[in-house]
Coordinates of N, CA and C in Angstrom, one line a residue:
M1 N 104.7 131.0 131.0 CA 105.2 129.7 131.0 C 104.6 128.9 132.2
H2 N 104.5 129.5 133.3 CA 104.0 128.9 134.5 C 102.5 128.6 134.3
G3 N 101.8 129.5 133.7 CA 100.4 129.3 133.4 C 100.1 128.2 132.5
Q4 N 101.0 127.9 131.5 CA 100.9 126.8 130.6 C 101.0 125.5 131.3
K5 N 102.0 125.5 132.3 CA 102.2 124.2 133.0 C 101.0 123.9 133.9
I6 N 100.4 124.9 134.5 CA 99.2 124.7 135.3 C 98.0 124.2 134.4
K7 N 97.9 124.8 133.2 CA 96.9 124.4 132.3 C 97.1 123.0 131.9
A8 N 98.3 122.6 131.5 CA 98.6 121.2 131.1 C 98.3 120.2 132.2
N9 N 98.6 120.6 133.5 CA 98.3 119.7 134.6 C 96.8 119.6 134.8
Y10 N 96.1 120.7 134.6 CA 94.6 120.7 134.8 C 94.0 119.8 133.7
V11 N 94.5 119.9 132.5 CA 93.9 119.1 131.3 C 94.2 117.7 131.6
K12 N 95.4 117.3 132.1 CA 95.7 115.9 132.4 C 94.8 115.4 133.5
E13 N 94.6 116.2 134.6 CA 93.7 115.8 135.6 C 92.3 115.5 135.1
I14 N 91.8 116.3 134.3 CA 90.4 116.2 133.7 C 90.4 114.9 132.8
T15 N 91.4 114.8 132.0 CA 91.5 113.6 131.1 C 91.5 112.3 131.9
D16 N 92.4 112.3 132.9 CA 92.5 111.1 133.8 C 91.1 110.8 134.5
K17 N 90.4 111.8 134.9 CA 89.1 111.6 135.6 C 88.1 111.1 134.6
L18 N 88.1 111.6 133.4 CA 87.1 111.2 132.4 C 87.4 109.7 132.0
E19 N 88.7 109.3 131.9 CA 89.0 107.9 131.6 C 88.6 107.0 132.8
E20 N 88.7 107.5 134.0 CA 88.2 106.7 135.1 C 86.7 106.5 135.1
L21 N 86.0 107.6 134.8 CA 84.5 107.5 134.8 C 84.0 106.8 133.5
F22 N 84.7 106.9 132.4 CA 84.3 106.3 131.2 C 85.5 105.5 130.6
P23 N 85.6 104.3 131.1 CA 86.8 103.5 130.6 C 86.8 103.4 129.1
L24 N 88.0 103.4 128.6 CA 88.2 103.3 127.1 C 88.0 101.9 126.6
T25 N 87.5 101.8 125.5 CA 87.3 100.5 124.8 C 88.6 99.9 124.4
E26 N 88.7 98.7 124.1 CA 90.0 98.0 123.7 C 90.5 98.8 122.5
Q27 N 89.7 99.2 121.5 CA 90.2 99.9 120.3 C 90.7 101.3 120.7
A28 N 90.0 102.0 121.6 CA 90.5 103.3 122.0 C 91.8 103.2 122.7
L29 N 92.0 102.1 123.5 CA 93.3 101.9 124.2 C 94.4 101.7 123.2
Q30 N 94.1 100.9 122.2 CA 95.1 100.6 121.1 C 95.4 101.9 120.4
D31 N 94.4 102.7 120.1 CA 94.6 104.0 119.4 C 95.5 104.9 120.2
K32 N 95.2 104.9 121.5 CA 96.0 105.8 122.4 C 97.5 105.3 122.5
D33 N 97.7 103.9 122.5 CA 99.0 103.4 122.5 C 99.7 103.7 121.2
D34 N 99.0 103.6 120.1 CA 99.6 103.9 118.8 C 100.0 105.3 118.7
K35 N 99.2 106.2 119.2 CA 99.5 107.7 119.2 C 100.8 107.9 120.0
A36 N 100.9 107.3 121.2 CA 102.0 107.5 122.0 C 103.3 107.0 121.3
R37 N 103.2 105.8 120.7 CA 104.4 105.3 120.0 C 104.8 106.2 118.8
T38 N 103.8 106.7 118.1 CA 104.0 107.6 116.9 C 104.8 108.9 117.4
M39 N 104.4 109.4 118.5 CA 105.0 110.7 119.0 C 106.4 110.5 119.4
N40 N 106.9 109.3 119.7 CA 108.3 109.0 120.1 C 109.2 108.7 118.9
K41 N 108.6 108.6 117.7 CA 109.4 108.3 116.5 C 109.5 109.6 115.7
T42 N 110.6 109.6 114.9 CA 110.9 110.8 114.1 C 110.7 110.6 112.6
I43 N 110.7 111.7 111.9 CA 110.5 111.7 110.5 C 111.6 110.8 109.9
D44 N 112.9 110.9 110.4 CA 114.0 110.1 109.8 C 113.7 108.6 110.0
Y45 N 113.1 108.3 111.2 CA 112.8 106.9 111.4 C 111.8 106.3 110.4
Y46 N 110.7 107.1 110.2 CA 109.7 106.6 109.2 C 110.2 106.6 107.8
M47 N 111.0 107.6 107.4 CA 111.6 107.7 106.1 C 112.5 106.6 105.8
S48 N 113.1 106.0 106.8 CA 114.0 104.9 106.6 C 113.3 103.5 106.5
L49 N 112.0 103.5 106.7 CA 111.3 102.2 106.6 C 111.0 101.9 105.1
P50 N 110.9 100.6 104.8 CA 110.6 100.2 103.4 C 109.2 100.2 103.0
Y51 N 108.6 101.4 102.9 CA 107.2 101.5 102.5 C 107.1 101.0 101.0
A52 N 105.9 100.4 100.7 CA 105.6 100.0 99.4 C 105.2 101.2 98.5
V53 N 106.0 101.5 97.5 CA 105.7 102.6 96.6 C 105.2 102.0 95.3
I54 N 104.1 102.4 94.8 CA 103.6 101.9 93.5 C 103.7 103.0 92.5
V55 N 104.4 102.7 91.4 CA 104.6 103.7 90.3 C 103.8 103.2 89.1
I56 N 103.0 104.0 88.5 CA 102.2 103.6 87.4 C 102.4 104.6 86.3
P57 N 102.9 104.2 85.1 CA 103.1 105.1 84.0 C 101.7 105.5 83.4
D58 N 101.6 106.8 83.1 CA 100.4 107.4 82.5 C 100.5 107.3 81.0
S59 N 99.9 106.2 80.4 CA 100.1 106.0 78.9 C 99.3 107.0 78.1
E60 N 98.4 107.7 78.6 CA 97.6 108.7 77.8 C 98.3 110.0 77.8
E61 N 98.7 110.5 78.9 CA 99.3 111.9 79.0 C 100.8 111.9 79.2
G62 N 101.4 110.7 79.4 CA 102.8 110.6 79.7 C 103.1 110.9 81.2
G63 N 104.3 110.6 81.6 CA 104.7 110.8 83.0 C 104.3 109.6 83.8
Y64 N 104.3 109.8 85.2 CA 104.1 108.8 86.1 C 103.3 109.2 87.3
F65 N 102.6 108.3 87.8 CA 101.8 108.5 89.1 C 102.4 107.6 90.1
A66 N 102.6 108.0 91.3 CA 103.1 107.2 92.4 C 102.3 107.4 93.7
K67 N 102.2 106.3 94.4 CA 101.5 106.4 95.7 C 102.2 105.4 96.7
V68 N 102.1 105.8 98.0 CA 102.7 104.9 99.0 C 101.5 104.1 99.6
Q69 N 101.6 102.8 99.4 CA 100.5 101.9 99.7 C 100.0 102.0 101.2
E70 N 100.9 102.1 102.1 CA 100.5 102.2 103.5 C 100.1 103.5 104.0
L71 N 100.3 104.6 103.3 CA 100.0 106.0 103.8 C 98.9 106.5 102.9
P72 N 97.6 106.4 103.4 CA 96.5 106.9 102.7 C 96.6 108.3 102.2
G73 N 96.4 108.5 100.9 CA 96.4 109.9 100.4 C 97.8 110.4 100.0
C74 N 98.8 109.6 100.3 CA 100.2 110.0 100.0 C 100.5 109.6 98.5
M75 N 100.5 110.6 97.6 CA 100.7 110.3 96.2 C 101.2 111.5 95.5
T76 N 101.7 111.3 94.3 CA 102.2 112.4 93.5 C 102.3 112.0 92.1
Q77 N 102.6 112.9 91.2 CA 102.8 112.6 89.8 C 104.0 113.4 89.3
A78 N 104.7 112.9 88.2 CA 105.8 113.6 87.7 C 106.0 113.2 86.2
E79 N 106.8 114.0 85.5 CA 107.0 113.8 84.1 C 107.9 112.7 83.8
T80 N 109.0 112.5 84.6 CA 110.0 111.5 84.3 C 110.1 110.5 85.5
W81 N 110.8 109.4 85.2 CA 111.0 108.3 86.1 C 111.9 108.9 87.3
E82 N 112.9 109.7 87.0 CA 113.8 110.2 88.0 C 113.0 111.2 88.9
E83 N 112.2 112.0 88.3 CA 111.4 113.0 89.1 C 110.4 112.3 90.0
V84 N 109.8 111.2 89.6 CA 108.7 110.6 90.4 C 109.3 110.1 91.7
H85 N 110.6 109.6 91.6 CA 111.2 109.1 92.9 C 111.5 110.2 93.8
I86 N 111.9 111.4 93.4 CA 112.1 112.5 94.2 C 110.8 113.1 94.8
M87 N 109.8 113.1 93.9 CA 108.5 113.7 94.3 C 107.8 112.8 95.3
I88 N 107.9 111.5 95.2 CA 107.2 110.6 96.2 C 107.9 110.7 97.6
K89 N 109.2 110.9 97.6 CA 110.0 111.1 98.8 C 109.5 112.4 99.5
D90 N 109.3 113.4 98.7 CA 108.8 114.7 99.2 C 107.4 114.5 99.8
A91 N 106.6 113.8 99.0 CA 105.2 113.6 99.5 C 105.1 112.8 100.8
M92 N 106.0 111.8 100.9 CA 106.1 111.0 102.1 C 106.5 111.9 103.3
Q93 N 107.5 112.7 103.1 CA 108.0 113.6 104.2 C 106.8 114.5 104.6
L94 N 106.1 115.1 103.7 CA 105.0 116.0 104.1 C 103.9 115.3 104.8
W95 N 103.6 114.1 104.3 CA 102.5 113.3 104.9 C 102.9 113.0 106.3
L96 N 104.1 112.5 106.5 CA 104.6 112.1 107.9 C 104.7 113.3 108.8
E97 N 105.2 114.4 108.3 CA 105.2 115.7 109.2 C 103.8 116.0 109.6
S98 N 102.9 116.0 108.7 CA 101.5 116.4 109.1 C 100.9 115.4 110.1
A99 N 101.1 114.1 109.9 CA 100.6 113.1 110.8 C 101.2 113.3 112.2
I100 N 102.5 113.5 112.3 CA 103.2 113.7 113.6 C 102.6 115.0 114.2
E101 N 102.5 116.0 113.5 CA 102.0 117.3 114.0 C 100.6 117.2 114.6
F102 N 99.8 116.4 113.9 CA 98.4 116.3 114.4 C 98.1 115.1 115.3
G103 N 99.2 114.3 115.5 CA 99.0 113.1 116.4 C 98.3 112.0 115.7
D104 N 98.2 112.0 114.4 CA 97.6 110.9 113.7 C 98.4 109.6 113.7
P105 N 97.8 108.5 113.7 CA 98.5 107.2 113.6 C 99.3 107.1 112.3
I106 N 100.5 106.6 112.4 CA 101.3 106.4 111.2 C 101.5 104.9 111.0
P107 N 100.9 104.3 109.9 CA 101.1 102.9 109.7 C 102.5 102.6 109.3
E108 N 103.0 101.5 109.7 CA 104.4 101.1 109.3 C 104.2 100.0 108.2
P109 N 105.3 99.8 107.4 CA 105.2 98.8 106.3 C 104.7 97.5 106.8
Q110 N 103.9 96.8 106.0 CA 103.4 95.5 106.4 C 104.3 94.3 105.9
G111 N 105.2 94.6 105.0 CA 106.0 93.5 104.4 C 105.3 92.9 103.2
I112 N 106.1 92.2 102.4 CA 105.6 91.7 101.1 C 104.4 90.8 101.3
G113 N 104.3 90.0 102.4 CA 103.2 89.1 102.6 C 101.8 89.7 102.6
A114 N 101.8 91.0 103.0 CA 100.5 91.7 103.2 C 99.9 92.0 101.8
Y115 N 100.7 91.9 100.7 CA 100.2 92.4 99.4 C 100.0 91.3 98.4
K116 N 99.9 90.0 98.9 CA 99.8 88.9 98.0 C 98.3 88.8 97.6

């Protein structure tokens, strides 16, 4: 445990020194801030947000396809209308867990005005 703390301090010192020598661009600073904000929010927080979910019936094979507009790659398919709602919630939870685990930025809903 003590060795991990020393290693963490060493990594922080190196990171701070690199940032001093090579200042971050405005975009990099924004990304760093986004990552810090993401790490302080929980799955429950994100799951409570009103993400735009698009559900499309599959007229050829039956069933439904659903995707979350703001979460790239977050999609699913199901046979029934009831199942698609359950499946997209599961897909959202897995997407969010993965993003939090890897420190990826998590977009929040943009509101109706963003989709006009």
